[in-house]
């Protein structure tokens, strides 16, 4: 295995993980809510809700943080080697999967596992297996 040391950032990755864990802990401790992005965003779409303020602030932070980071320094740009139709279909499939799994990787993987949820463990293992399988098929069978 070859590691691209120019893009290997364990310190930044650890810091990001700690911040995500802290944010999830603060949300559950002070609001009693799980920091699952699909559930938070889905709550914005199912009106009327009496808890729309914190949901909007959470999503605005997800969008605003990289925008502000880009304004302050070098913007992080994802290198996606797919056309828009593939990205839209993939997004739709991810949304569909999160509905069937009753949550996404952030809800199950970060919050559910930390609470010892067996359902979240199974969901996270399936998410990871599907990701591994997708990368394997794309890189070794299709030839991407």
PDB file of C-alpha atoms in Angstrom:
ATOM      1  CA  UNK A   1       0.000   0.000   0.000  1.00  0.00           C
ATOM      2  CA  UNK A   2       1.269   3.432  -0.938  1.00  0.00           C
ATOM      3  CA  UNK A   3       0.392   6.421   1.259  1.00  0.00           C
ATOM      4  CA  UNK A   4       0.237   9.839  -0.378  1.00  0.00           C
ATOM      5  CA  UNK A   5       2.090  11.759   2.334  1.00  0.00           C
ATOM      6  CA  UNK A   6       1.209  15.123   0.783  1.00  0.00           C
ATOM      7  CA  UNK A   7      -2.448  14.455   1.576  1.00  0.00           C
ATOM      8  CA  UNK A   8      -1.976  12.359   4.734  1.00  0.00           C
ATOM      9  CA  UNK A   9      -3.165  14.609   7.565  1.00  0.00           C
ATOM     10  CA  UNK A  10      -3.700  12.571  10.732  1.00  0.00           C
ATOM     11  CA  UNK A  11      -3.548  15.643  12.986  1.00  0.00           C
ATOM     12  CA  UNK A  12      -6.230  17.513  11.069  1.00  0.00           C
ATOM     13  CA  UNK A  13      -8.306  14.347  10.777  1.00  0.00           C
ATOM     14  CA  UNK A  14      -8.106  13.714  14.526  1.00  0.00           C
ATOM     15  CA  UNK A  15      -8.998  17.342  15.252  1.00  0.00           C
ATOM     16  CA  UNK A  16     -11.976  17.180  12.885  1.00  0.00           C
ATOM     17  CA  UNK A  17     -13.164  13.946  14.479  1.00  0.00           C
ATOM     18  CA  UNK A  18     -12.897  15.433  17.955  1.00  0.00           C
ATOM     19  CA  UNK A  19     -14.881  18.507  16.882  1.00  0.00           C
ATOM     20  CA  UNK A  20     -17.591  16.333  15.315  1.00  0.00           C
ATOM     21  CA  UNK A  21     -17.783  14.212  18.479  1.00  0.00           C
ATOM     22  CA  UNK A  22     -17.936  17.309  20.680  1.00  0.00           C
ATOM     23  CA  UNK A  23     -20.673  18.854  18.530  1.00  0.00           C
ATOM     24  CA  UNK A  24     -22.703  15.623  18.659  1.00  0.00           C
ATOM     25  CA  UNK A  25     -22.276  15.457  22.439  1.00  0.00           C
ATOM     26  CA  UNK A  26     -23.305  19.096  22.914  1.00  0.00           C
ATOM     27  CA  UNK A  27     -26.403  18.626  20.752  1.00  0.00           C
ATOM     28  CA  UNK A  28     -27.558  15.536  22.641  1.00  0.00           C
ATOM     29  CA  UNK A  29     -26.729  16.973  26.075  1.00  0.00           C
ATOM     30  CA  UNK A  30     -28.324  20.391  25.603  1.00  0.00           C
ATOM     31  CA  UNK A  31     -31.102  19.618  23.087  1.00  0.00           C
ATOM     32  CA  UNK A  32     -31.650  15.898  23.570  1.00  0.00           C
ATOM     33  CA  UNK A  33     -31.273  15.495  19.792  1.00  0.00           C
ATOM     34  CA  UNK A  34     -29.134  13.160  17.713  1.00  0.00           C
ATOM     35  CA  UNK A  35     -26.722  14.823  15.274  1.00  0.00           C
ATOM     36  CA  UNK A  36     -27.795  12.785  12.263  1.00  0.00           C
ATOM     37  CA  UNK A  37     -27.668  14.992   9.196  1.00  0.00           C
ATOM     38  CA  UNK A  38     -30.435  13.201   7.302  1.00  0.00           C
ATOM     39  CA  UNK A  39     -32.798  13.489  10.261  1.00  0.00           C
ATOM     40  CA  UNK A  40     -31.930  17.124  10.877  1.00  0.00           C
ATOM     41  CA  UNK A  41     -32.353  18.052   7.214  1.00  0.00           C
ATOM     42  CA  UNK A  42     -35.460  15.873   6.857  1.00  0.00           C
ATOM     43  CA  UNK A  43     -36.988  17.746   9.795  1.00  0.00           C
ATOM     44  CA  UNK A  44     -36.664  20.965   7.803  1.00  0.00           C
ATOM     45  CA  UNK A  45     -38.656  19.445   4.958  1.00  0.00           C
ATOM     46  CA  UNK A  46     -41.521  18.090   7.057  1.00  0.00           C
ATOM     47  CA  UNK A  47     -43.327  21.254   8.088  1.00  0.00           C
ATOM     48  CA  UNK A  48     -44.860  22.414  10.360  1.00  0.00           C
ATOM     49  CA  UNK A  49     -42.265  21.837  13.079  1.00  0.00           C
ATOM     50  CA  UNK A  50     -41.715  23.681  16.313  1.00  0.00           C
ATOM     51  CA  UNK A  51     -37.986  22.929  16.309  1.00  0.00           C
ATOM     52  CA  UNK A  52     -37.027  24.395  12.947  1.00  0.00           C
ATOM     53  CA  UNK A  53     -34.640  27.038  14.354  1.00  0.00           C
ATOM     54  CA  UNK A  54     -31.876  24.746  15.584  1.00  0.00           C
ATOM     55  CA  UNK A  55     -32.225  22.543  12.481  1.00  0.00           C
ATOM     56  CA  UNK A  56     -31.799  25.541  10.194  1.00  0.00           C
ATOM     57  CA  UNK A  57     -28.801  26.756  12.231  1.00  0.00           C
ATOM     58  CA  UNK A  58     -27.187  23.300  12.034  1.00  0.00           C
ATOM     59  CA  UNK A  59     -27.587  23.057   8.240  1.00  0.00           C
ATOM     60  CA  UNK A  60     -26.491  26.684   7.802  1.00  0.00           C
ATOM     61  CA  UNK A  61     -23.343  25.855   9.764  1.00  0.00           C
ATOM     62  CA  UNK A  62     -22.643  22.860   7.541  1.00  0.00           C
ATOM     63  CA  UNK A  63     -22.891  25.058   4.466  1.00  0.00           C
ATOM     64  CA  UNK A  64     -21.395  28.213   5.957  1.00  0.00           C
ATOM     65  CA  UNK A  65     -18.284  26.736   7.584  1.00  0.00           C
ATOM     66  CA  UNK A  66     -16.558  25.713   4.340  1.00  0.00           C
ATOM     67  CA  UNK A  67     -17.610  28.986   2.704  1.00  0.00           C
ATOM     68  CA  UNK A  68     -16.012  30.971   5.539  1.00  0.00           C
ATOM     69  CA  UNK A  69     -12.932  28.724   5.498  1.00  0.00           C
ATOM     70  CA  UNK A  70     -12.605  29.367   1.780  1.00  0.00           C
ATOM     71  CA  UNK A  71     -12.820  33.113   2.317  1.00  0.00           C
ATOM     72  CA  UNK A  72     -10.137  32.978   5.017  1.00  0.00           C
ATOM     73  CA  UNK A  73      -7.667  30.838   3.117  1.00  0.00           C
ATOM     74  CA  UNK A  74      -7.305  28.185   0.495  1.00  0.00           C
ATOM     75  CA  UNK A  75     -10.741  26.765  -0.287  1.00  0.00           C
ATOM     76  CA  UNK A  76     -11.195  23.016  -0.040  1.00  0.00           C
ATOM     77  CA  UNK A  77     -12.306  21.762  -3.433  1.00  0.00           C
ATOM     78  CA  UNK A  78     -13.493  18.196  -3.868  1.00  0.00           C
ATOM     79  CA  UNK A  79     -12.221  16.454  -6.984  1.00  0.00           C
ATOM     80  CA  UNK A  80     -15.301  14.569  -8.161  1.00  0.00           C
ATOM     81  CA  UNK A  81     -14.686  12.619 -11.343  1.00  0.00           C
ATOM     82  CA  UNK A  82     -18.333  12.309 -12.370  1.00  0.00           C
ATOM     83  CA  UNK A  83     -20.817  14.331 -14.343  1.00  0.00           C
ATOM     84  CA  UNK A  84     -23.813  16.017 -12.722  1.00  0.00           C
ATOM     85  CA  UNK A  85     -26.270  13.277 -13.700  1.00  0.00           C
ATOM     86  CA  UNK A  86     -24.182  10.681 -11.839  1.00  0.00           C
ATOM     87  CA  UNK A  87     -23.875  12.982  -8.815  1.00  0.00           C
ATOM     88  CA  UNK A  88     -27.642  13.583  -8.750  1.00  0.00           C
ATOM     89  CA  UNK A  89     -28.478   9.870  -9.052  1.00  0.00           C
ATOM     90  CA  UNK A  90     -25.928   9.058  -6.333  1.00  0.00           C
ATOM     91  CA  UNK A  91     -27.416  11.732  -4.063  1.00  0.00           C
ATOM     92  CA  UNK A  92     -30.901  10.353  -4.628  1.00  0.00           C
ATOM     93  CA  UNK A  93     -29.735   6.815  -3.793  1.00  0.00           C
ATOM     94  CA  UNK A  94     -27.995   8.020  -0.635  1.00  0.00           C
ATOM     95  CA  UNK A  95     -31.170   9.833   0.437  1.00  0.00           C
ATOM     96  CA  UNK A  96     -33.247   6.741  -0.278  1.00  0.00           C
ATOM     97  CA  UNK A  97     -30.831   4.576   1.689  1.00  0.00           C
ATOM     98  CA  UNK A  98     -30.891   6.879   4.698  1.00  0.00           C
ATOM     99  CA  UNK A  99     -34.699   6.680   4.767  1.00  0.00           C
ATOM    100  CA  UNK A 100     -34.627   2.876   4.716  1.00  0.00           C
ATOM    101  CA  UNK A 101     -31.846   2.748   7.324  1.00  0.00           C
ATOM    102  CA  UNK A 102     -33.636   5.281   9.556  1.00  0.00           C
ATOM    103  CA  UNK A 103     -30.569   7.478   9.527  1.00  0.00           C
ATOM    104  CA  UNK A 104     -27.217   8.185   7.954  1.00  0.00           C
ATOM    105  CA  UNK A 105     -23.593   7.522   8.847  1.00  0.00           C
ATOM    106  CA  UNK A 106     -23.447  10.525  11.152  1.00  0.00           C
ATOM    107  CA  UNK A 107     -26.542   9.495  13.092  1.00  0.00           C
ATOM    108  CA  UNK A 108     -25.718   5.805  13.314  1.00  0.00           C
ATOM    109  CA  UNK A 109     -21.911   5.890  13.114  1.00  0.00           C
ATOM    110  CA  UNK A 110     -21.175   8.804  15.419  1.00  0.00           C
ATOM    111  CA  UNK A 111     -24.172   9.010  17.711  1.00  0.00           C
ATOM    112  CA  UNK A 112     -25.664   5.510  17.633  1.00  0.00           C
ATOM    113  CA  UNK A 113     -22.402   3.652  18.202  1.00  0.00           C
ATOM    114  CA  UNK A 114     -21.475   5.923  21.093  1.00  0.00           C
ATOM    115  CA  UNK A 115     -24.809   5.032  22.725  1.00  0.00           C
ATOM    116  CA  UNK A 116     -24.197   1.297  22.225  1.00  0.00           C
ATOM    117  CA  UNK A 117     -27.049   0.837  19.739  1.00  0.00           C
ATOM    118  CA  UNK A 118     -26.970  -2.594  18.077  1.00  0.00           C
ATOM    119  CA  UNK A 119     -29.160  -1.272  15.253  1.00  0.00           C
ATOM    120  CA  UNK A 120     -26.606   1.476  14.624  1.00  0.00           C
ATOM    121  CA  UNK A 121     -23.759  -1.048  14.650  1.00  0.00           C
ATOM    122  CA  UNK A 122     -25.507  -3.142  11.997  1.00  0.00           C
ATOM    123  CA  UNK A 123     -26.363  -0.055   9.932  1.00  0.00           C
ATOM    124  CA  UNK A 124     -22.794   1.269  10.114  1.00  0.00           C
ATOM    125  CA  UNK A 125     -21.335  -2.098   9.111  1.00  0.00           C
ATOM    126  CA  UNK A 126     -23.694  -2.210   6.126  1.00  0.00           C
ATOM    127  CA  UNK A 127     -22.807   1.391   5.152  1.00  0.00           C
ATOM    128  CA  UNK A 128     -19.103   0.590   5.307  1.00  0.00           C
ATOM    129  CA  UNK A 129     -19.454  -2.704   3.417  1.00  0.00           C
ATOM    130  CA  UNK A 130     -21.465  -0.976   0.678  1.00  0.00           C
ATOM    131  CA  UNK A 131     -18.793   1.729   0.408  1.00  0.00           C
ATOM    132  CA  UNK A 132     -15.964  -0.813   0.217  1.00  0.00           C
ATOM    133  CA  UNK A 133     -17.854  -2.836  -2.387  1.00  0.00           C
ATOM    134  CA  UNK A 134     -18.632   0.252  -4.465  1.00  0.00           C
ATOM    135  CA  UNK A 135     -14.979   1.342  -4.522  1.00  0.00           C
ATOM    136  CA  UNK A 136     -13.824  -2.187  -5.361  1.00  0.00           C
ATOM    137  CA  UNK A 137     -16.296  -2.553  -8.233  1.00  0.00           C
ATOM    138  CA  UNK A 138     -15.530   0.929  -9.562  1.00  0.00           C
ATOM    139  CA  UNK A 139     -11.752   0.580  -9.423  1.00  0.00           C
ATOM    140  CA  UNK A 140     -11.229  -3.087 -10.231  1.00  0.00           C
ATOM    141  CA  UNK A 141     -14.199  -4.337 -12.214  1.00  0.00           C
ATOM    142  CA  UNK A 142     -15.409  -1.289 -14.133  1.00  0.00           C
ATOM    143  CA  UNK A 143     -11.995   0.341 -14.390  1.00  0.00           C
ATOM    144  CA  UNK A 144     -12.657   3.877 -13.167  1.00  0.00           C
TER     145      UNK A 144
END
